[in-house]
Short mmCIF file of C-alpha atoms in Angstrom, two decimals:
data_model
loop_
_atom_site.label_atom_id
_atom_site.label_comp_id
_atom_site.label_asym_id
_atom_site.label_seq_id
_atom_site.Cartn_x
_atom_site.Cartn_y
_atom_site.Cartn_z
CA UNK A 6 0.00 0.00 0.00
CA UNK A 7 1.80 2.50 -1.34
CA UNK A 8 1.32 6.41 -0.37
CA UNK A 9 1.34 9.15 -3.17
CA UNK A 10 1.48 12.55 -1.69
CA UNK A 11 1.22 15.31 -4.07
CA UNK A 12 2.04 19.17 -3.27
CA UNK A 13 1.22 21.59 -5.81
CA UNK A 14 0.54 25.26 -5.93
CA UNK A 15 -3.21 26.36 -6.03
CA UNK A 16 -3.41 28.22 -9.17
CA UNK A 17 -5.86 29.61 -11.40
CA UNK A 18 -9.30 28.42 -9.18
CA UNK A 19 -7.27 25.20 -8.22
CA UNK A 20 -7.41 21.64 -9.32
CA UNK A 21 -10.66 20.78 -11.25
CA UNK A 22 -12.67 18.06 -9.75
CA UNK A 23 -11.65 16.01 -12.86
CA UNK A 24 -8.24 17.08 -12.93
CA UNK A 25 -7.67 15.33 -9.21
CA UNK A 26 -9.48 12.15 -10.29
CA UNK A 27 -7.40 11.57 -13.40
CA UNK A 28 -4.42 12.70 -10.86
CA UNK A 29 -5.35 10.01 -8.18
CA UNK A 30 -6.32 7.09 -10.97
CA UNK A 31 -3.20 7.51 -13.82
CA UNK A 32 -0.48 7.94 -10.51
CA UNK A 33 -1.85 4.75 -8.94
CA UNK A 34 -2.27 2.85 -12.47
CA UNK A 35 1.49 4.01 -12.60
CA UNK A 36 2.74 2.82 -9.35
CA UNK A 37 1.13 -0.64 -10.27
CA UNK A 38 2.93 -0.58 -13.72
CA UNK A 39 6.06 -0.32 -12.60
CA UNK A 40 5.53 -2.54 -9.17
CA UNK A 41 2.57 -4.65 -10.30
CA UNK A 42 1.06 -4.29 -6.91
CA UNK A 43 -0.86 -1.19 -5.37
CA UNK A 44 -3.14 -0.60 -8.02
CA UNK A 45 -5.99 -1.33 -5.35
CA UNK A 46 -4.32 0.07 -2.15
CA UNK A 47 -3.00 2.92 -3.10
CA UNK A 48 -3.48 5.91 -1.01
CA UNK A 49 -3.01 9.31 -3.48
CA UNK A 50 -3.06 12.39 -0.90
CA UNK A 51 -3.26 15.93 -3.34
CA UNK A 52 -1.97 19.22 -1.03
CA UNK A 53 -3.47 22.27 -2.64
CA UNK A 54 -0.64 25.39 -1.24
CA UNK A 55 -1.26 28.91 -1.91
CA UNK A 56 1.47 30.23 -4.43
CA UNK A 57 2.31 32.91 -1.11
CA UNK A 58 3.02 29.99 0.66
CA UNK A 59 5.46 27.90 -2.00
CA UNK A 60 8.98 29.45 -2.95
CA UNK A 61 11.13 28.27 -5.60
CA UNK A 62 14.55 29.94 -5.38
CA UNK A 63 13.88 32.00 -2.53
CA UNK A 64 11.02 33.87 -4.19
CA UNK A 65 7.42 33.05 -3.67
CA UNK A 66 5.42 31.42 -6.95
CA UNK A 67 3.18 34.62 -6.26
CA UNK A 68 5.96 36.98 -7.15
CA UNK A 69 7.68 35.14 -9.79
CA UNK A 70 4.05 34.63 -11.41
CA UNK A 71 4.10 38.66 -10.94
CA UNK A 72 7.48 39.01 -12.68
CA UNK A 73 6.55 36.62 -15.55
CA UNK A 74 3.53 39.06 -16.22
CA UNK A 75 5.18 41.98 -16.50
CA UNK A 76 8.34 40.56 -18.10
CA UNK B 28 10.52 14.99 20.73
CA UNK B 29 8.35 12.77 18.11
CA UNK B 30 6.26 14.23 15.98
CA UNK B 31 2.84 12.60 15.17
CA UNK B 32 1.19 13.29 11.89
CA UNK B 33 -1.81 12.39 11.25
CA UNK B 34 -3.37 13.01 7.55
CA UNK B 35 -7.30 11.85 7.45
CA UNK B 36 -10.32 12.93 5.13
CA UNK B 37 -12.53 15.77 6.18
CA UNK B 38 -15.85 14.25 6.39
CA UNK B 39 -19.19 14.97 8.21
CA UNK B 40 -18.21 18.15 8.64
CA UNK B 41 -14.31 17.53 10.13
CA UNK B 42 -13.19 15.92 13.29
CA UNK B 43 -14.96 18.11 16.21
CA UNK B 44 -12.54 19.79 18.83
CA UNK B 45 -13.15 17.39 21.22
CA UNK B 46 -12.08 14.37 18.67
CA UNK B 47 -8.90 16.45 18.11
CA UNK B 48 -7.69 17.20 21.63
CA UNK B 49 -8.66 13.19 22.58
CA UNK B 50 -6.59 12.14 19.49
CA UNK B 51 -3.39 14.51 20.48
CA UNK B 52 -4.12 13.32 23.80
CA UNK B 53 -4.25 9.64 22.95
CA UNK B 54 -1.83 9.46 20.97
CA UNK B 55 1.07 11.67 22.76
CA UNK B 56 0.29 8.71 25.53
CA UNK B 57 0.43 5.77 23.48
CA UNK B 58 4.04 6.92 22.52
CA UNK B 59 5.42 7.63 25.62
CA UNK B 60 3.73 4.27 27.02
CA UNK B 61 5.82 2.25 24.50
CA UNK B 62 8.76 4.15 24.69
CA UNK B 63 9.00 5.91 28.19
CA UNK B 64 9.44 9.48 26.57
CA UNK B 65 7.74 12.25 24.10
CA UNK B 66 4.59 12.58 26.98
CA UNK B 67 6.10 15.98 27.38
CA UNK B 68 7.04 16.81 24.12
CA UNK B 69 5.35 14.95 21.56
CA UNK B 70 3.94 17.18 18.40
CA UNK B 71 0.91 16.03 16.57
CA UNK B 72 -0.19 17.61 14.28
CA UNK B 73 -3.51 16.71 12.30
CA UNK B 74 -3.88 17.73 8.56
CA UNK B 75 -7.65 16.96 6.88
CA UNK B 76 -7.62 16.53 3.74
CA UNK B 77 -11.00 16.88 1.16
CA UNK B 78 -12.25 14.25 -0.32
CA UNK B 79 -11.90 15.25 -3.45
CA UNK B 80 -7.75 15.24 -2.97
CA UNK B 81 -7.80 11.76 -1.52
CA UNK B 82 -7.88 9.08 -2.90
CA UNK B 83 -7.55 4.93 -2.48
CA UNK B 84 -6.96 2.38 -5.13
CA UNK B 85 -6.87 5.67 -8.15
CA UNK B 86 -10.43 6.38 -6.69
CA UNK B 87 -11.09 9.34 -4.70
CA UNK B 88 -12.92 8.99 -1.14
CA UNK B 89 -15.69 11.06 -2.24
CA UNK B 90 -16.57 8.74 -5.43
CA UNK B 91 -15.91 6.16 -3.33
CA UNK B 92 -18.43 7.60 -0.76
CA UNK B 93 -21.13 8.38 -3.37
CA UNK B 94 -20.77 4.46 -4.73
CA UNK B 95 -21.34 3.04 -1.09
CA UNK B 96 -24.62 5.17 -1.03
CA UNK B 97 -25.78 3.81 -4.24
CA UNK B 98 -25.26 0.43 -3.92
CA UNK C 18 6.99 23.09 -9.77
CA UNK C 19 4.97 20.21 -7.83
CA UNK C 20 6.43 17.60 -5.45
CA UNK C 21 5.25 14.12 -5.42
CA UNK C 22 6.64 11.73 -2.52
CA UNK C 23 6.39 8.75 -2.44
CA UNK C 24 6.64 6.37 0.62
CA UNK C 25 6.34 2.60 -0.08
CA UNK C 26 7.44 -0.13 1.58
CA UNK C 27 11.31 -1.64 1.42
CA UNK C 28 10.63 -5.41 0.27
CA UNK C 29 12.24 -8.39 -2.23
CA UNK C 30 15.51 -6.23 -2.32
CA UNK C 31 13.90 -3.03 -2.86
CA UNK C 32 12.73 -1.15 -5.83
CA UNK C 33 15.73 -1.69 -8.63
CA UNK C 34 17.61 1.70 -10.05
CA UNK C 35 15.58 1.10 -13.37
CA UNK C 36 12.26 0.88 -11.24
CA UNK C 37 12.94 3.98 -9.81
CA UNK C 38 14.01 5.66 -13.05
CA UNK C 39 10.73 4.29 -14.71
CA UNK C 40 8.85 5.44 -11.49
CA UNK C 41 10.38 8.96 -11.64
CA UNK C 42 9.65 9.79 -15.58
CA UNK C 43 6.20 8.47 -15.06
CA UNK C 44 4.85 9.85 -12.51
CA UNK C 45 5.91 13.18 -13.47
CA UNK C 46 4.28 12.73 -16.80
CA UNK C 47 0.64 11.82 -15.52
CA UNK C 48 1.61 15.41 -13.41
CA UNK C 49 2.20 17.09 -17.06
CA UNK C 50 -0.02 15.52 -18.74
CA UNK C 51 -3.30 16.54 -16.72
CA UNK C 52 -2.02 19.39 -15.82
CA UNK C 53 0.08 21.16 -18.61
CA UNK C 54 3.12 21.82 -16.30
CA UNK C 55 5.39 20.15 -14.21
CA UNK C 56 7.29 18.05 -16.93
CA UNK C 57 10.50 19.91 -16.31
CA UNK C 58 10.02 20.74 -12.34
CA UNK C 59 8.76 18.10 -10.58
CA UNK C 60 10.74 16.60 -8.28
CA UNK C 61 9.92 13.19 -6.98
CA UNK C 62 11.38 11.21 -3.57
CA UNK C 63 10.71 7.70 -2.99
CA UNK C 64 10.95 6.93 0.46
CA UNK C 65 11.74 3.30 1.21
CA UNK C 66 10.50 1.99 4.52
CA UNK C 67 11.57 -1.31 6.28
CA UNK C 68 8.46 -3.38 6.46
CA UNK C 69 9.31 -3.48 10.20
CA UNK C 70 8.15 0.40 10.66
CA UNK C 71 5.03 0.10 7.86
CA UNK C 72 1.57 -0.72 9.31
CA UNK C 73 -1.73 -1.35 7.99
CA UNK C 74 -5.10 -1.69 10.42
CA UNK C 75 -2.78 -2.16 13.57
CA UNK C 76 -0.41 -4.71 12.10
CA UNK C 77 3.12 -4.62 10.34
CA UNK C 78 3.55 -5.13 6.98
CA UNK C 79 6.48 -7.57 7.92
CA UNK C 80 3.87 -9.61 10.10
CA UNK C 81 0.98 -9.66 7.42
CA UNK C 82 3.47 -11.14 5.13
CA UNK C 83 4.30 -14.11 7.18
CA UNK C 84 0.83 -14.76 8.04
CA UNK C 85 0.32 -14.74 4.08
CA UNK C 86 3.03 -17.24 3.81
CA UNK C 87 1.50 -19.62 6.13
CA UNK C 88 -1.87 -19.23 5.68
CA UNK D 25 17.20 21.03 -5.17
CA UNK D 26 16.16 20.70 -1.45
CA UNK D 27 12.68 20.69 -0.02
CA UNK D 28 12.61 23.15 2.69
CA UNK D 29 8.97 22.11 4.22
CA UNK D 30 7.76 24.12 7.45
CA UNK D 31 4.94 23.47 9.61
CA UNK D 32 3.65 26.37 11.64
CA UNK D 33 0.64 27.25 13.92
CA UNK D 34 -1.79 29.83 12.00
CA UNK D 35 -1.91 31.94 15.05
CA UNK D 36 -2.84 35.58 15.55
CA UNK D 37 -4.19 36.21 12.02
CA UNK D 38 -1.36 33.81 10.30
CA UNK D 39 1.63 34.97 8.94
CA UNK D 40 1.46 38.28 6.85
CA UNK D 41 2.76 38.13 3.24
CA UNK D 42 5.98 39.82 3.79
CA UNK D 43 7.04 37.34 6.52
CA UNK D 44 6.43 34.09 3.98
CA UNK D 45 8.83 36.26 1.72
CA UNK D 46 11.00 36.66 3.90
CA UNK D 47 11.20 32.86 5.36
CA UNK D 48 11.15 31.67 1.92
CA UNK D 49 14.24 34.02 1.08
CA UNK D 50 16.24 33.77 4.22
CA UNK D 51 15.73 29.48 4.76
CA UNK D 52 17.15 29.40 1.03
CA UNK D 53 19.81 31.32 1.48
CA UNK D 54 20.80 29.85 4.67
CA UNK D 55 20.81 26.36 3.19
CA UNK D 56 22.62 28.07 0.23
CA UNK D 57 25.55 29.32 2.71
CA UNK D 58 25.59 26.01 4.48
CA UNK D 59 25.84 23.60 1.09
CA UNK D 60 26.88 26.38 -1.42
CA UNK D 61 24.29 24.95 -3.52
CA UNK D 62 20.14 24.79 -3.57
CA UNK D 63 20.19 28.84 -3.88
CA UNK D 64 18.26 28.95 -7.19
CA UNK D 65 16.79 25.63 -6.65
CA UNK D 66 15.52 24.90 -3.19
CA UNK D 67 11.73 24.69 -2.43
CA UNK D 68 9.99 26.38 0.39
CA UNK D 69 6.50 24.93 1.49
CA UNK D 70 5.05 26.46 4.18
CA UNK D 71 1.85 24.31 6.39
CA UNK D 72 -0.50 27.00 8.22
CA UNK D 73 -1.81 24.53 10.33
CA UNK D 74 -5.32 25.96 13.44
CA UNK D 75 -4.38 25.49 16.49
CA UNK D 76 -7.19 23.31 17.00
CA UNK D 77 -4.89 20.27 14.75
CA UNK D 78 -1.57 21.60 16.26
CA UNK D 79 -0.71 19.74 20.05
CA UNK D 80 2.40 19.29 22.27
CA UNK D 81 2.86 17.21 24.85
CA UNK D 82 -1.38 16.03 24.46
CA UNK D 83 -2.27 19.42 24.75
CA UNK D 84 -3.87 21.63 21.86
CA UNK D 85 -2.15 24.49 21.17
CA UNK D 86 -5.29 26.58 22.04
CA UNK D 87 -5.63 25.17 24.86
CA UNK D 88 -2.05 26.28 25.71
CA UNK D 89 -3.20 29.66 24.73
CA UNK D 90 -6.02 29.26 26.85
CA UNK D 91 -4.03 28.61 29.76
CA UNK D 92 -1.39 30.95 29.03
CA UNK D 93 -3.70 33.80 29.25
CA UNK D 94 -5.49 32.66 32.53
CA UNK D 95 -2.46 31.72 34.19
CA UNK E 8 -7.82 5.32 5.32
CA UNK E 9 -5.99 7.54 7.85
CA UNK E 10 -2.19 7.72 7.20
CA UNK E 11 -0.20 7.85 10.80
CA UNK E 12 3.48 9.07 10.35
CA UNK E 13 5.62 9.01 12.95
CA UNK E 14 9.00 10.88 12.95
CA UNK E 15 11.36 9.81 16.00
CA UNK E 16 15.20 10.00 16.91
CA UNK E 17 17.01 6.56 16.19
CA UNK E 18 18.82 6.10 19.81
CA UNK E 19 19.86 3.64 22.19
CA UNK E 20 20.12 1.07 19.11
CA UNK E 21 16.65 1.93 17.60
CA UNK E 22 12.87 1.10 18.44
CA UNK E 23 12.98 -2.99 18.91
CA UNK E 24 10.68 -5.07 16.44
CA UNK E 25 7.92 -5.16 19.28
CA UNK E 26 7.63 -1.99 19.79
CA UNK E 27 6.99 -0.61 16.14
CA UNK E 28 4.27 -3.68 16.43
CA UNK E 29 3.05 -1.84 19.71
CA UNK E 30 3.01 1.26 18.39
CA UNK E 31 1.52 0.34 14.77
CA UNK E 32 -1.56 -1.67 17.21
CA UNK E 33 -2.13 1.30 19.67
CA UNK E 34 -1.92 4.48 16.99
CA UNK E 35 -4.45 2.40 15.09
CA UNK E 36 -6.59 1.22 17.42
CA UNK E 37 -6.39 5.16 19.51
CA UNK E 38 -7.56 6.53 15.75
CA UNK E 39 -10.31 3.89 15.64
CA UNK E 40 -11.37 4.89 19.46
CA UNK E 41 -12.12 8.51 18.64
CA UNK E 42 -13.33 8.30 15.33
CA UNK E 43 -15.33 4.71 14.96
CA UNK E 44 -13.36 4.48 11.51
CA UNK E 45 -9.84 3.42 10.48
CA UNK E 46 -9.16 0.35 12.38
CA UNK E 47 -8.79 -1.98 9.41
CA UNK E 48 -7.61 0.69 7.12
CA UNK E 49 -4.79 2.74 8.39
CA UNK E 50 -1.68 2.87 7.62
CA UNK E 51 1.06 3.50 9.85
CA UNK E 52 4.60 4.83 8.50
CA UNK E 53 7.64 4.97 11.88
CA UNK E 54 10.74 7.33 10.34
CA UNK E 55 13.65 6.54 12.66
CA UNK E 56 15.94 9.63 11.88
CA UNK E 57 19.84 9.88 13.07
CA UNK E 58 20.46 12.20 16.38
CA UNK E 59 22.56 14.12 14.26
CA UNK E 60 19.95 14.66 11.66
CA UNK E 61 17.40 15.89 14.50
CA UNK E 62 17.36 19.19 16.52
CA UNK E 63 15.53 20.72 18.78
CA UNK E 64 15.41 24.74 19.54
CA UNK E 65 18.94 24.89 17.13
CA UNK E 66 20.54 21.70 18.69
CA UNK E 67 21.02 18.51 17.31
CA UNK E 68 20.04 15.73 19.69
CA UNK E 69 23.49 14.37 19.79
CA UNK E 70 25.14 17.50 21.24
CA UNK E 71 21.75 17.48 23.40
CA UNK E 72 22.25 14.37 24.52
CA UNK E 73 26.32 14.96 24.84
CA UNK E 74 25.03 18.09 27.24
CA UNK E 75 22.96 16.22 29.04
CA UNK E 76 25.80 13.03 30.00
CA UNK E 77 28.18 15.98 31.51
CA UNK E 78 25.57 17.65 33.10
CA UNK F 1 6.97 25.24 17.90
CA UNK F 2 7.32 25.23 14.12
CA UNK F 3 8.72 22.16 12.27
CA UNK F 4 11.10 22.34 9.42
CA UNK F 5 11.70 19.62 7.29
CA UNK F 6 14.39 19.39 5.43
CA UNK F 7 14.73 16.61 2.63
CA UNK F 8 17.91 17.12 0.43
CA UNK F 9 20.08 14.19 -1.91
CA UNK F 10 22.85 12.66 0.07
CA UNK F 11 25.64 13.34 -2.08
CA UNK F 12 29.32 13.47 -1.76
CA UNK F 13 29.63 11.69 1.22
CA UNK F 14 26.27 13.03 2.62
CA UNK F 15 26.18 16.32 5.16
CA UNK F 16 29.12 16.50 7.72
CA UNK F 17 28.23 16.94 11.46
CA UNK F 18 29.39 20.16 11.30
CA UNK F 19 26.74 20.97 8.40
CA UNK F 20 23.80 19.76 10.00
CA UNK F 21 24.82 21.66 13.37
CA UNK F 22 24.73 24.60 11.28
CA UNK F 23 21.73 23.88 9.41
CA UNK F 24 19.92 23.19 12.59
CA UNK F 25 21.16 26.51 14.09
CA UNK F 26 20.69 28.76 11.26
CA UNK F 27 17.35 27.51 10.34
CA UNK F 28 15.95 27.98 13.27
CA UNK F 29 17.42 31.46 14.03
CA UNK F 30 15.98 32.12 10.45
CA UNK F 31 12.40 31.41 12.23
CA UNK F 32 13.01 32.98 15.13
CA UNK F 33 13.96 36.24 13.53
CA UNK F 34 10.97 36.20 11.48
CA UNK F 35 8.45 35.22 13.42
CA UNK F 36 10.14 36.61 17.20
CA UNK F 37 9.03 32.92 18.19
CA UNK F 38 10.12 29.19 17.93
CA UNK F 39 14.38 30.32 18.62
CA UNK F 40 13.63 27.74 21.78
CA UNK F 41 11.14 24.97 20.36
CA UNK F 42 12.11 25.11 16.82
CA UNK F 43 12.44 21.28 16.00
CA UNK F 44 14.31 20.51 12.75
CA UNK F 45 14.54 17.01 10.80
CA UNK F 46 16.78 16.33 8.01
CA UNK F 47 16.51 13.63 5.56
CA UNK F 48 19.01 12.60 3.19
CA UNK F 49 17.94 10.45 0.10
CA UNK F 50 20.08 8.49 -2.45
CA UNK F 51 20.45 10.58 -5.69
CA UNK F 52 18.65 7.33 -7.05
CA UNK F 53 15.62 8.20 -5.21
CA UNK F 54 15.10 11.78 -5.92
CA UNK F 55 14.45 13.01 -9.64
CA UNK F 56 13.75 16.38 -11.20
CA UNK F 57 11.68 17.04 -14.47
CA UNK F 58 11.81 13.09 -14.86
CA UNK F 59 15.56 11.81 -14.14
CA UNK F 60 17.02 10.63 -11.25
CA UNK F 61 20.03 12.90 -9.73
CA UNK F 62 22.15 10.28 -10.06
CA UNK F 63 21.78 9.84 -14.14
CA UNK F 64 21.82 14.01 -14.32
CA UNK F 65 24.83 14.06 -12.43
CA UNK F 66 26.06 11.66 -15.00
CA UNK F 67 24.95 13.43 -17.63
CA UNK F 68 26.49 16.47 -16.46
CA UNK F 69 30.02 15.22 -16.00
CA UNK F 70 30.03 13.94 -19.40
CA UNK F 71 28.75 16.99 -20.91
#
């Protein structure tokens, strides 16, 4: 039983409904590609983070999304 | 100093206060029964998670939810 | 730039360098692929765990393996 | 490319804007002086978590607060 | 599915086979207690970390520890 | 009392003693300066994983370190 934990920025309105089903199904399908086992265990945990909260490079995503707009 | 981290759904509208201060409670003890330390300085901390952003065998808990209703 | 982790459990030798490689590229495709970014960023971790410290419904994974053996 | 992940109580109206900034900046650069490399790289995730889900030695951080301020 | 990870110091030669089991039963069953749910399901991850790789208030544990003997 | 997680490739021999004191240290005076809290409670973890076990964009550290010493 394998655990997936996913952090991501929460970006334009967030992950779709959809977008974190296909997330949770293709990473587990993945997992029990390359393992064959966990395809029915698999626990696939998605952390939504505000972009003021997640810093690449010592700059938040908030201001480097900021810089890329007016670059 | 361990640190306890819990990750569980939010469901029926989240664990109440009282559920969270038994479950820091419960399990600070539980760790410093087995190992004779951490009573004093154990952190838990307890993230709830949607849903919709968790998910079990590439389905998420609330399709899963919505299929145990139905059948 | 998202950050998948994954924690699984340490068992018949461990996951092989070419798992991991395959584990790696895929994972952070599905990312791309449902979400249009990530392909270049993401950074995955796979955390291998002794089956000693994994658990599932109270027991270790290293005891619900011998009872699958015998049983 | 480190992870630089911090868990935090949201206390007192959470952290403002300009302190994530600077955290983000200043843990980066400090791993950057420590490792002399991760500067443009490193990731910095930062967990608001209530006080309510936050406890130390059993006890829920608001409760500490609680009896802080009565003490 | 509630995922249980536990983050402690590796010392005095490690947490002994019996106790992970210990710990793994009473996290799980503590969880089931509280919240009528999980007792089958969850999953239970123990991180034994290096003293030198834990700190506490900007010590590691081993120079804690080190303090503490010629104290 | 804020925890900072710290999860970085071991590489070249891994951290020295000496690095991790300072990490510890640093990081947590980082906090404390922000925040005017945590200087005291401030717990910090490290983890080092195998450049096998940590990829960016798709590759393992490992085969981009490769590729970049034969570039």
């Amino acid at each position: 039983m394998p655990i997936i934990n996913i952090t991501m920025t929460h970006e334009d309105g967030g992950a779709t409904k959809e977008q974190k089903e296909q997330l949770a199904y293709k990473m587990t399908s993945v997992f029990d590609e390359v393992f064959g086992r966990g395809g029915k265990s698999a626990v696939v945990v998605i952390n939504e983070v505000s972009t003021d909260n997640y810093a690449i490079g010592g700059k938040t995503i908030t201001d480097i999304r900021k810089e890329q707009k007016t670059s």
